[in-house]
Coordinates of C-alpha atoms in Angstrom, one line a residue:
M1 CA 63.9 84.9 217.4
R2 CA 65.2 86.7 214.6
P3 CA 63.6 90.2 213.3
P4 CA 61.5 90.1 210.1
L5 CA 63.7 91.4 206.8
A6 CA 62.3 94.7 206.7
R7 CA 63.3 95.4 210.1
R8 CA 66.7 94.2 209.6
L9 CA 67.1 96.3 206.4
H10 CA 66.3 99.3 208.3
T11 CA 67.9 98.4 211.8
S12 CA 70.2 101.3 212.7
R13 CA 74.0 100.9 212.7
S14 CA 74.5 101.1 216.3
Q15 CA 71.8 98.2 216.8
R16 CA 73.5 95.9 214.1
P17 CA 76.5 93.4 215.3
R18 CA 79.5 94.7 213.6
R19 CA 81.2 91.7 212.4
Y20 CA 84.0 93.1 210.1
P21 CA 85.2 96.8 209.8
L22 CA 83.1 98.7 207.6
R23 CA 86.4 99.7 205.2
S24 CA 86.3 95.7 204.3
N25 CA 83.0 95.5 202.8
P26 CA 83.5 93.7 199.6
F27 CA 80.9 95.1 197.6
R28 CA 82.8 98.6 197.8
A29 CA 85.3 99.6 195.9
A30 CA 88.6 101.4 196.6
G31 CA 87.1 104.8 196.2
G32 CA 84.2 104.2 198.3
S33 CA 81.4 103.3 195.7
V34 CA 79.8 100.2 195.3
A35 CA 81.3 97.8 192.6
S36 CA 79.3 96.6 189.6
I37 CA 79.1 92.5 189.5
V38 CA 78.5 92.9 185.4
S39 CA 81.8 92.6 183.2
A40 CA 82.2 95.6 180.5
G41 CA 80.7 94.5 176.9
I42 CA 78.5 91.8 178.6
G43 CA 74.8 92.3 178.7
S44 CA 72.0 93.9 176.3
G45 CA 75.3 95.8 174.8
L46 CA 76.4 92.8 172.9
D47 CA 77.9 93.3 169.5
V48 CA 76.0 90.3 167.8
N49 CA 76.6 91.6 164.0
G50 CA 80.3 92.2 164.9
L51 CA 80.8 88.9 166.3
V52 CA 78.6 87.1 163.8
S53 CA 80.5 88.7 160.8
G54 CA 84.2 87.7 162.4
L55 CA 83.0 84.4 163.2
I56 CA 81.6 84.0 159.6
A57 CA 84.9 85.5 158.1
A58 CA 87.1 83.3 159.9
E59 CA 85.0 79.9 158.9
R60 CA 84.8 81.2 154.9
A61 CA 88.3 82.4 154.8
P62 CA 90.4 79.3 154.1
A63 CA 87.8 78.0 151.6
D64 CA 87.5 81.2 149.6
N65 CA 91.3 81.5 149.6
R66 CA 91.6 78.1 147.9
L67 CA 88.7 79.0 145.3
K68 CA 90.3 82.3 144.6
R69 CA 93.6 80.3 143.9
D70 CA 92.1 77.7 142.0
E71 CA 90.2 80.2 139.7
S72 CA 93.6 82.3 139.2
S73 CA 95.7 79.2 138.5
T74 CA 92.7 77.9 136.0
R75 CA 92.2 81.7 134.3
A76 CA 96.1 81.8 134.0
Q77 CA 96.3 78.6 132.4
I78 CA 93.5 79.4 129.6
S79 CA 95.7 82.6 128.8
A80 CA 98.8 80.7 128.5
F81 CA 97.1 78.1 126.3
G82 CA 95.6 80.9 124.3
A83 CA 99.0 82.4 123.5
L84 CA 100.2 79.1 122.3
N85 CA 97.1 78.9 120.2
G86 CA 97.6 82.5 118.8
A87 CA 101.7 82.1 118.2
L88 CA 100.9 78.7 116.2
S89 CA 98.0 79.9 114.4
G90 CA 100.4 82.8 113.5
L91 CA 102.9 80.1 112.0
Q92 CA 100.0 78.1 110.3
T93 CA 99.0 81.9 108.5
A94 CA 102.7 82.3 107.3
L95 CA 102.8 78.6 106.0
D96 CA 99.6 79.2 104.0
A97 CA 101.2 81.9 102.2
F98 CA 103.1 79.4 100.0
K99 CA 100.2 77.5 99.1
G100 CA 99.7 77.4 95.0
S101 CA 102.0 80.1 93.4
G102 CA 102.8 81.3 96.5
A103 CA 105.8 79.0 97.1
D104 CA 107.3 80.8 93.5
P105 CA 109.1 84.1 92.8
G106 CA 107.1 86.7 91.5
R107 CA 107.7 88.2 88.0
K108 CA 108.8 91.4 87.2
A109 CA 108.5 93.4 83.8
I110 CA 111.4 95.9 83.1
V111 CA 111.1 98.4 80.2
A112 CA 113.5 100.7 78.8
D113 CA 113.5 104.2 79.6
G114 CA 111.3 106.4 77.1
A115 CA 109.3 103.3 76.0
G116 CA 105.8 105.0 76.6
F117 CA 104.1 102.5 78.0
T118 CA 104.9 100.7 81.6
A119 CA 104.3 96.9 82.3
S120 CA 103.8 94.5 85.2
A121 CA 103.7 90.8 85.4
D122 CA 102.6 88.0 87.6
T123 CA 103.5 84.7 88.2
T124 CA 102.1 83.3 85.1
A125 CA 104.2 85.3 82.9
A126 CA 106.9 83.1 81.3
P127 CA 110.9 84.9 81.6
G128 CA 111.5 86.3 78.3
S129 CA 111.6 89.6 76.3
Y130 CA 109.5 91.5 73.9
A131 CA 109.8 94.3 71.2
V132 CA 106.8 96.9 71.8
R133 CA 106.2 99.4 69.6
V134 CA 103.0 101.7 70.3
E135 CA 101.8 103.2 67.0
K136 CA 98.5 104.5 68.3
L137 CA 96.7 105.6 71.6
A138 CA 93.3 104.8 72.1
T139 CA 91.5 108.2 72.4
A140 CA 88.3 109.4 73.8
H141 CA 85.9 111.5 71.1
K142 CA 85.9 115.1 71.9
L143 CA 83.5 117.8 69.6
Q144 CA 83.1 121.1 70.4
S145 CA 80.3 123.8 69.3
A146 CA 81.0 127.3 67.2
A147 CA 81.0 130.1 69.7
F148 CA 78.0 131.8 71.3
A149 CA 77.2 134.5 73.5
T150 CA 76.5 134.0 77.2
D151 CA 72.8 134.8 76.7
A152 CA 72.0 133.5 73.2
Q153 CA 69.5 131.5 72.7
I154 CA 70.9 128.3 70.6
G155 CA 67.1 126.9 69.7
Y156 CA 64.6 124.3 71.2
G157 CA 63.5 120.6 70.3
K158 CA 65.0 117.4 71.3
L159 CA 68.6 116.6 70.9
T160 CA 69.1 112.9 70.3
L161 CA 72.8 111.8 71.5
Q162 CA 74.3 108.4 70.9
V163 CA 78.1 106.7 72.2
G164 CA 79.1 104.1 69.6
S165 CA 76.5 101.5 69.5
D166 CA 74.6 102.3 72.9
D167 CA 70.8 103.0 73.0
P168 CA 70.2 106.9 71.8
I169 CA 69.5 109.3 74.7
E170 CA 67.1 112.1 73.9
V171 CA 67.3 115.4 75.7
D172 CA 64.2 118.0 75.5
I173 CA 65.1 121.5 75.4
A174 CA 62.0 123.9 76.1
Q175 CA 61.7 127.2 74.4
G176 CA 63.4 130.1 76.4
E177 CA 65.9 127.6 77.9
G178 CA 68.5 127.1 74.7
T179 CA 71.2 129.0 75.8
L180 CA 74.5 126.9 76.2
A181 CA 74.6 126.7 79.8
D182 CA 70.8 125.3 79.6
I183 CA 71.8 122.9 77.1
R184 CA 74.5 122.1 79.0
D185 CA 72.6 121.3 82.1
A186 CA 70.1 119.5 80.2
I187 CA 72.4 117.0 78.7
N188 CA 74.3 116.3 81.9
A189 CA 70.8 115.8 84.0
K190 CA 69.9 113.5 81.4
V191 CA 73.2 111.8 80.4
G192 CA 75.5 112.2 82.9
S193 CA 74.9 109.3 84.5
Q194 CA 76.3 107.1 81.4
G195 CA 79.3 109.0 81.5
I196 CA 79.1 111.5 78.4
S197 CA 80.4 114.9 79.8
A198 CA 79.2 118.2 78.6
S199 CA 81.3 121.4 79.7
I200 CA 81.3 125.0 78.7
V201 CA 84.9 126.7 77.8
H202 CA 84.6 130.6 77.9
G203 CA 86.8 131.7 75.0
D204 CA 87.4 135.5 74.0
A205 CA 84.9 134.8 71.0
G206 CA 82.3 133.4 73.1
D207 CA 81.4 130.5 74.6
V208 CA 81.9 126.8 73.5
L209 CA 79.9 123.6 74.1
V210 CA 82.1 120.7 74.4
L211 CA 81.2 117.0 74.8
T212 CA 83.2 114.3 75.4
S213 CA 82.6 110.6 74.9
P214 CA 82.7 108.6 78.4
R215 CA 85.1 105.8 77.0
T216 CA 88.1 105.4 74.4
G217 CA 87.9 103.8 71.2
I218 CA 86.0 103.9 68.0
D219 CA 83.2 102.3 69.7
G220 CA 82.8 105.3 71.6
S221 CA 82.1 107.7 69.1
L222 CA 79.8 110.4 69.9
S223 CA 76.9 110.9 67.4
L224 CA 74.4 114.1 67.8
T225 CA 71.1 114.8 66.0
A226 CA 68.3 117.5 66.2
S227 CA 64.7 117.3 65.5
G228 CA 61.8 119.4 66.1
G229 CA 61.8 122.8 67.4
D230 CA 63.0 126.1 65.6
G231 CA 66.1 124.1 64.1
G232 CA 68.5 125.7 65.9
L233 CA 69.8 122.8 67.6
S234 CA 71.3 121.8 64.2
A235 CA 74.0 123.8 65.6
L236 CA 74.9 121.4 67.9
T237 CA 74.8 118.2 65.7
N238 CA 77.6 116.5 64.1
A239 CA 77.8 118.0 60.9
S240 CA 77.9 121.3 62.8
L241 CA 80.4 120.5 65.6
T242 CA 83.9 120.3 65.2
E243 CA 86.2 116.7 66.1
V244 CA 88.6 118.1 68.8
T245 CA 90.0 114.3 69.1
A246 CA 89.0 111.6 67.0
A247 CA 87.8 108.2 68.5
Q248 CA 90.4 105.8 67.9
D249 CA 91.7 102.6 69.1
A250 CA 95.1 101.8 70.4
E251 CA 97.7 100.3 67.9
V252 CA 100.5 98.0 69.5
W253 CA 102.9 95.7 68.0
V254 CA 104.5 92.9 69.9
D255 CA 107.5 90.9 68.2
G256 CA 105.9 92.0 64.6
V257 CA 102.4 90.7 65.9
Q258 CA 99.7 93.7 65.6
R259 CA 96.9 94.2 68.4
T260 CA 94.0 97.0 68.2
S261 CA 92.5 97.9 71.6
A262 CA 89.9 100.4 72.5
S263 CA 91.7 100.9 76.0
N264 CA 95.2 101.7 76.5
H265 CA 95.1 99.0 79.7
L266 CA 95.6 95.6 78.1
T267 CA 95.8 92.6 80.5
D268 CA 95.9 89.9 77.2
L269 CA 98.1 90.8 75.3
I270 CA 100.9 88.5 76.6
D271 CA 100.0 86.3 79.1
G272 CA 100.7 87.0 83.0
V273 CA 101.7 90.9 81.7
T274 CA 99.7 93.9 81.8
L275 CA 100.8 96.8 79.4
D276 CA 99.5 100.6 80.1
L277 CA 99.8 102.7 77.2
A278 CA 100.9 106.4 77.5
K279 CA 102.7 107.7 74.5
A280 CA 102.6 107.0 70.5
Q281 CA 106.1 106.5 69.0
P282 CA 105.3 105.2 65.6
G283 CA 108.1 103.0 64.0
Q284 CA 109.9 102.5 67.3
S285 CA 110.3 99.6 69.1
F286 CA 111.6 99.2 73.0
D287 CA 112.5 96.1 74.9
L288 CA 110.4 94.4 77.7
A289 CA 112.0 91.6 79.6
I290 CA 110.1 89.6 81.9
G291 CA 112.2 88.1 85.1
A292 CA 112.1 86.1 87.9
D293 CA 111.6 88.8 91.4
G294 CA 112.5 87.0 94.5
S295 CA 111.4 90.3 96.5
S296 CA 107.8 89.0 97.2
L297 CA 108.9 85.5 98.0
R298 CA 111.8 86.8 100.3
T299 CA 109.1 89.1 102.2
R300 CA 106.9 85.9 102.8
M301 CA 110.0 83.8 103.9
E302 CA 111.0 86.9 106.4
A303 CA 107.3 86.6 107.8
F304 CA 107.5 82.8 108.4
V305 CA 110.8 83.3 110.2
K306 CA 109.4 85.6 112.7
A307 CA 106.2 83.9 112.9
Y308 CA 108.5 80.5 113.5
N309 CA 110.5 82.4 116.0
N310 CA 107.4 84.1 118.0
A311 CA 106.1 80.3 118.4
I312 CA 109.5 79.1 119.6
A313 CA 109.8 81.8 122.1
T314 CA 105.8 81.8 123.5
L315 CA 106.5 77.9 123.9
R316 CA 109.5 78.6 125.9
T317 CA 108.0 81.5 127.8
Q318 CA 105.1 79.9 128.8
S319 CA 106.7 76.4 129.7
A320 CA 109.9 77.6 131.8
A321 CA 110.9 76.1 134.9
G322 CA 111.5 78.3 137.7
D323 CA 114.3 77.9 140.4
K324 CA 115.0 78.8 143.6
D325 CA 114.8 82.6 143.2
T326 CA 112.1 82.5 140.4
A327 CA 108.7 81.0 140.5
G328 CA 108.0 78.9 137.0
A329 CA 105.7 79.8 134.1
T330 CA 102.2 79.0 134.2
L331 CA 102.6 75.8 131.9
S332 CA 106.0 74.6 133.8
G333 CA 106.0 70.8 133.8
D334 CA 103.0 70.7 131.2
A335 CA 103.5 68.0 128.3
T336 CA 101.9 70.1 125.8
P337 CA 104.2 72.9 125.2
R338 CA 106.9 70.2 125.1
A339 CA 105.4 68.3 122.8
I340 CA 104.6 71.1 120.5
T341 CA 108.5 72.1 120.7
Q342 CA 109.7 68.7 120.0
A343 CA 107.1 68.4 117.0
L344 CA 108.6 71.4 115.3
R345 CA 112.4 70.7 116.1
T346 CA 111.7 67.0 114.6
A347 CA 110.1 68.9 111.3
M348 CA 112.8 71.0 110.9
G349 CA 115.5 68.5 111.4
T350 CA 114.0 66.7 108.2
A351 CA 114.8 69.8 105.8
Y352 CA 117.8 71.2 107.5
A353 CA 120.1 70.9 104.3
E354 CA 117.6 72.5 102.2
M355 CA 116.8 75.1 104.8
S356 CA 120.7 75.8 104.8
R357 CA 120.8 76.5 101.1
L358 CA 118.1 78.9 101.5
G359 CA 119.9 80.8 103.9
L360 CA 118.4 79.6 106.8
T361 CA 120.1 78.6 110.3
T362 CA 119.0 77.6 113.3
A363 CA 120.3 78.8 116.4
K364 CA 120.8 77.2 119.9
D365 CA 117.5 78.6 121.3
G366 CA 115.3 77.1 118.2
T367 CA 115.1 80.0 116.4
L368 CA 115.6 80.6 112.9
T369 CA 118.0 83.3 111.3
L370 CA 117.5 84.2 107.7
D371 CA 120.7 85.5 105.1
G372 CA 118.6 87.5 102.5
A373 CA 121.7 87.7 100.3
K374 CA 121.9 83.7 100.4
F375 CA 118.3 83.5 100.0
D376 CA 118.2 85.9 96.7
A377 CA 121.2 84.0 95.2
A378 CA 119.5 80.6 96.1
I379 CA 116.2 81.6 94.0
A380 CA 118.1 83.3 91.5
A381 CA 119.6 79.4 91.0
D382 CA 116.6 77.7 91.5
A383 CA 113.4 79.4 91.3
T384 CA 111.6 76.2 92.9
A385 CA 113.8 76.0 95.8
V386 CA 111.5 77.4 98.1
R387 CA 108.5 74.9 96.9
A388 CA 110.6 71.9 97.5
V389 CA 110.6 73.1 101.3
L390 CA 107.5 74.9 102.2
G391 CA 105.1 74.3 99.1
D392 CA 102.2 72.0 98.6
G393 CA 103.5 68.6 98.8
A394 CA 106.5 69.4 100.5
D395 CA 107.7 67.0 103.6
Y396 CA 108.8 69.9 105.9
A397 CA 105.7 71.8 105.2
G398 CA 103.4 68.7 105.5
S399 CA 105.0 68.0 109.2
L400 CA 103.9 71.5 110.0
R401 CA 100.4 71.1 109.0
A402 CA 100.2 67.8 110.8
T403 CA 101.2 69.5 114.1
F404 CA 98.9 72.0 113.3
T405 CA 95.8 69.6 113.1
A406 CA 96.9 67.8 115.8
Y407 CA 97.0 70.9 118.3
L408 CA 94.7 73.6 116.5
G409 CA 91.0 74.0 116.1
D410 CA 88.1 72.8 118.1
D411 CA 89.3 69.0 117.9
G412 CA 92.8 69.7 118.9
V413 CA 94.7 69.3 121.9
I414 CA 94.7 73.0 122.9
G415 CA 91.3 73.3 122.3
D416 CA 90.3 70.2 124.4
R417 CA 92.9 71.3 127.1
T418 CA 90.8 75.1 127.0
E419 CA 87.5 73.4 127.1
A420 CA 88.4 71.1 130.2
L421 CA 89.7 74.4 132.0
N422 CA 86.7 76.4 131.3
D423 CA 84.9 73.3 132.6
R424 CA 86.9 74.0 135.5
L425 CA 85.9 77.3 136.1
D426 CA 82.3 76.3 136.0
A427 CA 82.6 73.9 138.9
I428 CA 84.6 76.8 140.9
A429 CA 81.7 78.8 140.4
D430 CA 79.5 76.1 141.5
Q431 CA 81.5 75.7 144.8
R432 CA 81.2 79.0 145.7
E433 CA 77.5 79.3 145.2
A434 CA 77.6 76.0 147.7
L435 CA 80.0 77.8 149.9
D436 CA 77.4 80.9 149.9
R437 CA 74.4 79.2 150.7
R438 CA 76.4 77.2 153.7
M439 CA 77.8 80.4 155.2
A440 CA 74.5 82.1 154.9
A441 CA 72.9 79.1 156.8
M442 CA 75.8 79.5 159.4
E443 CA 75.4 82.9 159.8
A444 CA 71.3 82.5 160.5
N445 CA 72.5 79.8 162.9
Y446 CA 75.2 82.0 164.8
R447 CA 72.5 84.9 164.8
R448 CA 69.8 83.0 166.4
Q449 CA 72.2 82.0 168.8
F450 CA 74.0 85.5 169.8
T451 CA 70.6 86.7 170.0
A452 CA 69.4 84.7 172.3
L453 CA 72.6 85.2 174.4
D454 CA 72.3 88.9 174.0
A455 CA 68.5 88.5 175.5
M456 CA 69.8 86.3 178.2
M457 CA 72.5 88.8 179.1
A458 CA 70.2 91.6 179.2
Q459 CA 67.8 89.8 181.8
M460 CA 71.1 89.2 183.9
Q461 CA 72.2 92.6 183.4
S462 CA 68.6 93.9 185.0
T463 CA 69.0 91.4 187.9
S464 CA 72.4 92.5 188.2
A465 CA 71.3 96.3 188.6
F466 CA 68.6 95.1 190.9
L467 CA 70.9 93.4 193.3
T468 CA 73.7 96.2 193.0
Q469 CA 70.6 98.5 194.4
Q470 CA 70.1 96.3 197.2
L471 CA 73.5 96.0 198.2
A472 CA 74.3 99.6 197.8
G473 CA 71.2 100.1 200.5
L474 CA 72.9 97.7 202.8
S475 CA 76.1 99.5 202.6
G476 CA 74.7 102.9 203.4

């Protein structure tokens, strides 16, 4: 009969049968200590957060990377189509510069040296020459008073000022406030906003009040009257003032035709020509020549060539094919840039001869070059040469505008492609939100599982510790 467990656990070593050597105890480590049956990292020390994060990251990575690639590719295509849109819009703007009179050379006015006037012409001016004689300049009426001491009281009462046929303006001068400075300030305060200028010139003989009309010509004549008060203000009426400059209209003769004007700036004397008179030279006529000016037209043509070349370069850059060493451009293989390029080249082919006469040549890469000297010579020989190519109704311009209509604007191909790509971005955003929801659910599930495992391992650790303690007692 075996003794009870308690007696067996406390039986002295000498009383227990030895079935194997003590050094062969399987529960004792080589160093003599009892080994644990729990592996490192298992039990209540389980890194639940780390395990869950790692699993979720591994699960999410493929889908997340795919969405990132799709988004990056889509945004790159949107940017590429934006570049095409910008380049074509720039070419459209350059072509629009030739609408209406923009396809015609400008006009230039050539004035003989010392003529005493300058001139400019717009595109409505007819080429020709004129004999111009400036007899008189338009001048503004200017009056001045007699000289007074600085502190002298001129008088008080009411001054009435009138410019030509304008409404009269009344200025009240109070008693004791009648020096020239007081009167000057009162006039400027009341009528200065209407342009009449009152100022004082300080001379050796005293101060002089100077009044200047706001406009040139006879209709700008100044009229001053005084009333009331002590009568002293009569010194500032027309009867007492000295006329420094008379109110005078300009007088100019063109090919024997007389014209008077209240202004020295004449815009309607010759159709399309503006004259600015600077000096009267009675009896002397000077030549004015109106001719074609191709400089502004050449500037517009240079801008067109630049915009055209930019469009060709942008189309080529955005659709360039790749090779074994270089990746293709964003729109490589896309039909849209190829179709636009072909449309531009086809349109150019319809006007090749006309373009060549204007000094335009096409390089192998499709870009244009302008020979300025040849262009100037072509315009000098035929002022309508550009209109025939780029003006309203020209076949080449019409072909370009048809291309712009097809590809630009909200209803154009580029707009439709861009809208579709933006829709794809919205879909990618929806997929990313769905991925977030799926990963959140998966994370919650993993966390429940590993939390349960952690609890179970903690219980196993506790049991293991108890058994280890008991076994250590047996081995002792």
